[in-house]
Amino acid sequence: MTALANLEPVADETRRGQIVRRLRQLIVNGNVSPGERLTETRLATQLGVSRAPLREAIRELVESGLVESTPYKGLFVRSVTRRDLEELYSLRTTLEQFAIQQCWAKRTPQALADLQRRHMALQTEIDLNRDKESAIELELALHSWCYELSNHALLQKTWEQMKPNLQFYFTLHQKAHNRPGPQRGAHDVYVRCAIGDNMQDMLDHLETHMRQGLETTKKCLPVE
């Protein structure tokens, strides 16, 4: 696993959090291939940590769905199938439409200004073209807006649990487009509908927006 050779030792005071972050970065950035095996011994040596915090970090990645633990075989970076993508995007579309419905009446001028700031931050990052991880995080922050504004605790928890998988799938989406990050104008209509007066226009756009993303991402997967 050549990408793991570049890992640096992790500071003792924040070991578990840094381990999770380092491994998640490798996975969502595509440096470790789907289906690739991970070994605790090698990871512990290269990160300079003991097995206990490493196992805790791996458990978190397993729970988030980025790593799979197979009895008697070991740990593997999650493989992605077309069915996985269909399930994720169908659930995400339903949740985000619900979040829009929940937050629609709560769209104060301050809330709308916050959405526009998030959109501008994403566009600025795309223009800077620094790294795809930052752009993906800002894209997720843009979509987080309606969940946060909904003030629906269970909905927000579900969204947070889904975000690591979305980071992974956004990476596949950019790979399908052969670019390092989101397209600059990809969310212009999304934001315009979100600050508009017609909620149904926003719900319809979400359906189209998500479906286009799904069909594009599926192109980078082998035919099953």
CSV table of C-alpha atoms in Angstrom, one decimal:
chain,number,residue,atom,x,y,z
A,1,MET,CA,0.0,0.0,0.0
A,2,THR,CA,2.2,2.8,-1.3
A,3,ALA,CA,0.0,5.7,0.1
A,4,LEU,CA,0.5,4.5,3.7
A,5,ALA,CA,4.2,4.8,3.4
A,6,ASN,CA,3.8,8.6,3.5
A,7,LEU,CA,2.0,8.6,6.9
A,8,GLU,CA,3.7,10.4,9.7
A,9,PRO,CA,3.7,9.5,13.4
A,10,VAL,CA,0.7,10.9,15.3
A,11,ALA,CA,1.0,13.1,18.4
A,12,ASP,CA,0.0,11.3,21.7
A,13,GLU,CA,-2.4,13.9,23.0
A,14,THR,CA,-4.9,13.5,20.1
A,15,ARG,CA,-4.1,10.1,18.8
A,16,ARG,CA,-7.5,8.6,18.2
A,17,GLY,CA,-8.9,11.7,16.4
A,18,GLN,CA,-5.8,12.1,14.3
A,19,ILE,CA,-5.8,8.4,13.3
A,20,VAL,CA,-9.4,8.7,12.2
A,21,ARG,CA,-8.7,11.9,10.3
A,22,ARG,CA,-5.6,10.5,8.6
A,23,LEU,CA,-7.2,7.2,7.5
A,24,ARG,CA,-10.4,9.0,6.4
A,25,GLN,CA,-8.3,11.4,4.2
A,26,LEU,CA,-6.6,8.5,2.5
A,27,ILE,CA,-9.9,6.7,1.8
A,28,VAL,CA,-12.0,9.7,0.7
A,29,ASN,CA,-9.1,11.1,-1.4
A,30,GLY,CA,-8.8,7.8,-3.3
A,31,ASN,CA,-5.2,7.1,-2.2
A,32,VAL,CA,-6.3,3.7,-0.9
A,33,SER,CA,-8.3,1.7,-3.4
A,34,PRO,CA,-11.8,0.3,-2.6
A,35,GLY,CA,-11.4,-3.3,-1.6
A,36,GLU,CA,-7.8,-2.8,-0.4
A,37,ARG,CA,-6.8,-4.7,2.8
A,38,LEU,CA,-5.7,-2.8,5.9
A,39,THR,CA,-3.5,-4.5,8.5
A,40,GLU,CA,-3.5,-3.2,12.1
A,41,THR,CA,0.2,-4.1,12.6
A,42,ARG,CA,1.4,-2.1,9.6
A,43,LEU,CA,-0.9,0.9,10.4
A,44,ALA,CA,0.2,0.9,14.0
A,45,THR,CA,3.9,0.9,13.0
A,46,GLN,CA,3.6,3.6,10.4
A,47,LEU,CA,1.4,5.9,12.5
A,48,GLY,CA,3.6,5.3,15.6
A,49,VAL,CA,0.6,4.5,17.8
A,50,SER,CA,-0.4,1.5,20.0
A,51,ARG,CA,-3.0,-1.0,18.9
A,52,ALA,CA,-5.7,0.2,21.4
A,53,PRO,CA,-6.3,3.7,20.0
A,54,LEU,CA,-5.9,2.4,16.5
A,55,ARG,CA,-8.6,-0.2,17.0
A,56,GLU,CA,-10.9,2.5,18.4
A,57,ALA,CA,-10.3,4.6,15.3
A,58,ILE,CA,-10.9,1.7,13.0
A,59,ARG,CA,-14.1,0.9,14.8
A,60,GLU,CA,-15.3,4.4,14.1
A,61,LEU,CA,-14.5,4.0,10.4
A,62,VAL,CA,-16.3,0.7,10.3
A,63,GLU,CA,-19.4,2.2,11.9
A,64,SER,CA,-19.3,5.1,9.4
A,65,GLY,CA,-19.2,2.6,6.6
A,66,LEU,CA,-15.8,3.5,5.1
A,67,VAL,CA,-14.1,0.3,6.3
A,68,GLU,CA,-15.5,-3.2,6.3
A,69,SER,CA,-14.5,-5.9,8.9
A,70,THR,CA,-14.8,-9.4,7.5
A,71,PRO,CA,-14.5,-12.3,10.1
A,72,TYR,CA,-11.4,-14.4,9.5
A,73,LYS,CA,-10.3,-12.2,6.6
A,74,GLY,CA,-9.5,-8.8,8.0
A,75,LEU,CA,-10.2,-5.1,7.4
A,76,PHE,CA,-10.9,-3.7,3.9
A,77,VAL,CA,-11.6,-0.3,2.4
A,78,ARG,CA,-15.2,-0.4,1.4
A,79,SER,CA,-16.0,-1.4,-2.1
A,80,VAL,CA,-18.7,0.5,-4.0
A,81,THR,CA,-21.4,-1.0,-6.0
A,82,ARG,CA,-24.1,0.6,-8.1
A,83,ARG,CA,-26.6,-0.6,-5.6
A,84,ASP,CA,-24.7,1.2,-2.9
A,85,LEU,CA,-24.9,4.4,-4.9
A,86,GLU,CA,-28.6,4.0,-5.6
A,87,GLU,CA,-29.4,3.5,-1.9
A,88,LEU,CA,-27.2,6.4,-0.8
A,89,TYR,CA,-28.6,8.9,-3.3
A,90,SER,CA,-32.2,7.8,-2.9
A,91,LEU,CA,-31.9,8.2,0.9
A,92,ARG,CA,-30.1,11.4,0.6
A,93,THR,CA,-32.7,12.9,-1.8
A,94,THR,CA,-35.5,12.0,0.6
A,95,LEU,CA,-33.7,13.4,3.6
A,96,GLU,CA,-32.7,16.6,2.0
A,97,GLN,CA,-36.2,17.2,0.6
A,98,PHE,CA,-37.5,16.7,4.1
A,99,ALA,CA,-34.9,19.0,5.5
A,100,ILE,CA,-36.0,21.7,3.1
A,101,GLN,CA,-39.6,21.2,4.1
A,102,GLN,CA,-38.6,21.5,7.7
A,103,CYS,CA,-36.5,24.6,7.3
A,104,TRP,CA,-38.5,26.5,4.7
A,105,ALA,CA,-40.4,28.7,7.2
A,106,LYS,CA,-37.2,29.3,9.2
A,107,ARG,CA,-35.4,31.1,6.4
A,108,THR,CA,-34.6,34.4,8.0
A,109,PRO,CA,-32.5,37.0,6.2
A,110,GLN,CA,-29.6,35.9,8.4
A,111,ALA,CA,-30.1,32.3,7.4
A,112,LEU,CA,-30.2,33.1,3.7
A,113,ALA,CA,-27.1,35.2,4.1
A,114,ASP,CA,-25.4,32.2,5.7
A,115,LEU,CA,-26.3,30.0,2.8
A,116,GLN,CA,-24.9,32.5,0.4
A,117,ARG,CA,-21.6,32.8,2.4
A,118,ARG,CA,-21.3,29.0,2.3
A,119,HIS,CA,-21.8,29.1,-1.5
A,120,MET,CA,-19.2,31.8,-1.9
A,121,ALA,CA,-16.7,29.9,0.3
A,122,LEU,CA,-17.2,26.8,-1.9
A,123,GLN,CA,-16.7,28.8,-5.1
A,124,THR,CA,-13.6,30.5,-3.7
A,125,GLU,CA,-12.1,27.1,-2.8
A,126,ILE,CA,-12.8,25.8,-6.3
A,127,ASP,CA,-11.1,28.8,-7.8
A,128,LEU,CA,-8.0,28.3,-5.6
A,129,ASN,CA,-7.9,24.7,-6.7
A,130,ARG,CA,-5.9,23.7,-3.7
A,131,ASP,CA,-7.2,20.2,-2.9
A,132,LYS,CA,-10.3,18.2,-3.5
A,133,GLU,CA,-10.8,17.3,0.2
A,134,SER,CA,-11.3,21.0,1.2
A,135,ALA,CA,-13.8,21.5,-1.7
A,136,ILE,CA,-15.7,18.4,-0.8
A,137,GLU,CA,-15.9,19.5,2.9
A,138,LEU,CA,-17.3,22.9,1.8
A,139,GLU,CA,-19.8,21.2,-0.6
A,140,LEU,CA,-21.0,19.2,2.4
A,141,ALA,CA,-21.2,22.4,4.5
A,142,LEU,CA,-23.4,23.9,1.8
A,143,HIS,CA,-25.8,21.0,1.9
A,144,SER,CA,-25.6,20.9,5.7
A,145,TRP,CA,-27.4,24.3,5.8
A,146,CYS,CA,-30.9,23.0,5.5
A,147,TYR,CA,-30.3,20.3,8.1
A,148,GLU,CA,-28.9,22.7,10.6
A,149,LEU,CA,-31.7,25.2,9.9
A,150,SER,CA,-34.4,22.5,10.3
A,151,ASN,CA,-33.7,22.2,14.0
A,152,HIS,CA,-34.7,18.6,13.7
A,153,ALA,CA,-32.3,16.6,16.0
A,154,LEU,CA,-32.8,13.1,14.6
A,155,LEU,CA,-32.6,14.4,11.0
A,156,GLN,CA,-29.3,16.2,11.8
A,157,LYS,CA,-27.9,13.1,13.5
A,158,THR,CA,-28.8,11.0,10.5
A,159,TRP,CA,-27.1,13.5,8.2
A,160,GLU,CA,-23.9,13.5,10.3
A,161,GLN,CA,-23.8,9.7,10.1
A,162,MET,CA,-24.1,9.8,6.4
A,163,LYS,CA,-21.5,12.4,5.7
A,164,PRO,CA,-18.4,10.2,5.7
A,165,ASN,CA,-20.0,8.0,3.0
A,166,LEU,CA,-20.9,11.1,1.0
A,167,GLN,CA,-17.3,12.3,1.2
A,168,PHE,CA,-16.2,9.0,-0.3
A,169,TYR,CA,-18.9,9.1,-3.0
A,170,PHE,CA,-18.2,12.7,-3.9
A,171,THR,CA,-14.6,11.6,-4.6
A,172,LEU,CA,-16.0,9.1,-7.0
A,173,HIS,CA,-18.2,11.8,-8.6
A,174,GLN,CA,-15.2,14.0,-9.2
A,175,LYS,CA,-13.2,11.1,-10.6
A,176,ALA,CA,-16.1,10.4,-13.0
A,177,HIS,CA,-15.9,14.1,-14.1
A,178,ASN,CA,-12.0,13.9,-14.3
A,179,ARG,CA,-11.6,17.0,-12.1
A,180,PRO,CA,-10.2,17.6,-8.6
A,181,GLY,CA,-13.3,19.2,-7.1
A,182,PRO,CA,-16.9,20.2,-7.8
A,183,GLN,CA,-17.8,22.3,-10.8
A,184,ARG,CA,-17.9,26.0,-10.0
A,185,GLY,CA,-21.5,26.6,-11.0
A,186,ALA,CA,-22.9,23.3,-9.9
A,187,HIS,CA,-24.9,24.8,-7.0
A,188,ASP,CA,-26.0,28.1,-8.5
A,189,VAL,CA,-29.5,26.8,-9.2
A,190,TYR,CA,-29.6,25.0,-5.8
A,191,VAL,CA,-28.9,28.3,-4.0
A,192,ARG,CA,-31.2,30.3,-6.2
A,193,CYS,CA,-34.1,27.9,-5.5
A,194,ALA,CA,-33.3,27.8,-1.8
A,195,ILE,CA,-33.6,31.6,-1.4
A,196,GLY,CA,-36.6,31.8,-3.7
A,197,ASP,CA,-40.3,31.8,-2.9
A,198,ASN,CA,-41.4,28.4,-4.4
A,199,MET,CA,-40.6,25.4,-2.2
A,200,GLN,CA,-41.8,23.0,-4.9
A,201,ASP,CA,-39.2,24.4,-7.3
A,202,MET,CA,-36.6,23.6,-4.7
A,203,LEU,CA,-37.9,20.1,-4.1
A,204,ASP,CA,-38.0,19.4,-7.9
A,205,HIS,CA,-34.5,20.7,-8.4
A,206,LEU,CA,-33.2,18.5,-5.6
A,207,GLU,CA,-34.6,15.4,-7.4
A,208,THR,CA,-32.9,16.4,-10.6
A,209,HIS,CA,-29.7,17.5,-9.0
A,210,MET,CA,-29.3,14.3,-7.1
A,211,ARG,CA,-30.2,12.1,-10.0
A,212,GLN,CA,-27.7,13.7,-12.3
A,213,GLY,CA,-25.0,13.2,-9.7
A,214,LEU,CA,-25.9,9.6,-9.3
A,215,GLU,CA,-25.9,8.8,-13.0
A,216,THR,CA,-22.5,10.6,-13.5
A,217,THR,CA,-20.9,8.7,-10.5
A,218,LYS,CA,-22.2,5.3,-11.7
A,219,LYS,CA,-20.2,5.8,-14.9
A,220,CYS,CA,-16.9,5.3,-13.0
A,221,LEU,CA,-17.9,1.9,-11.6
A,222,PRO,CA,-17.5,-1.3,-13.6
A,223,VAL,CA,-20.6,-2.9,-15.0
A,224,GLU,CA,-21.9,-5.6,-12.6
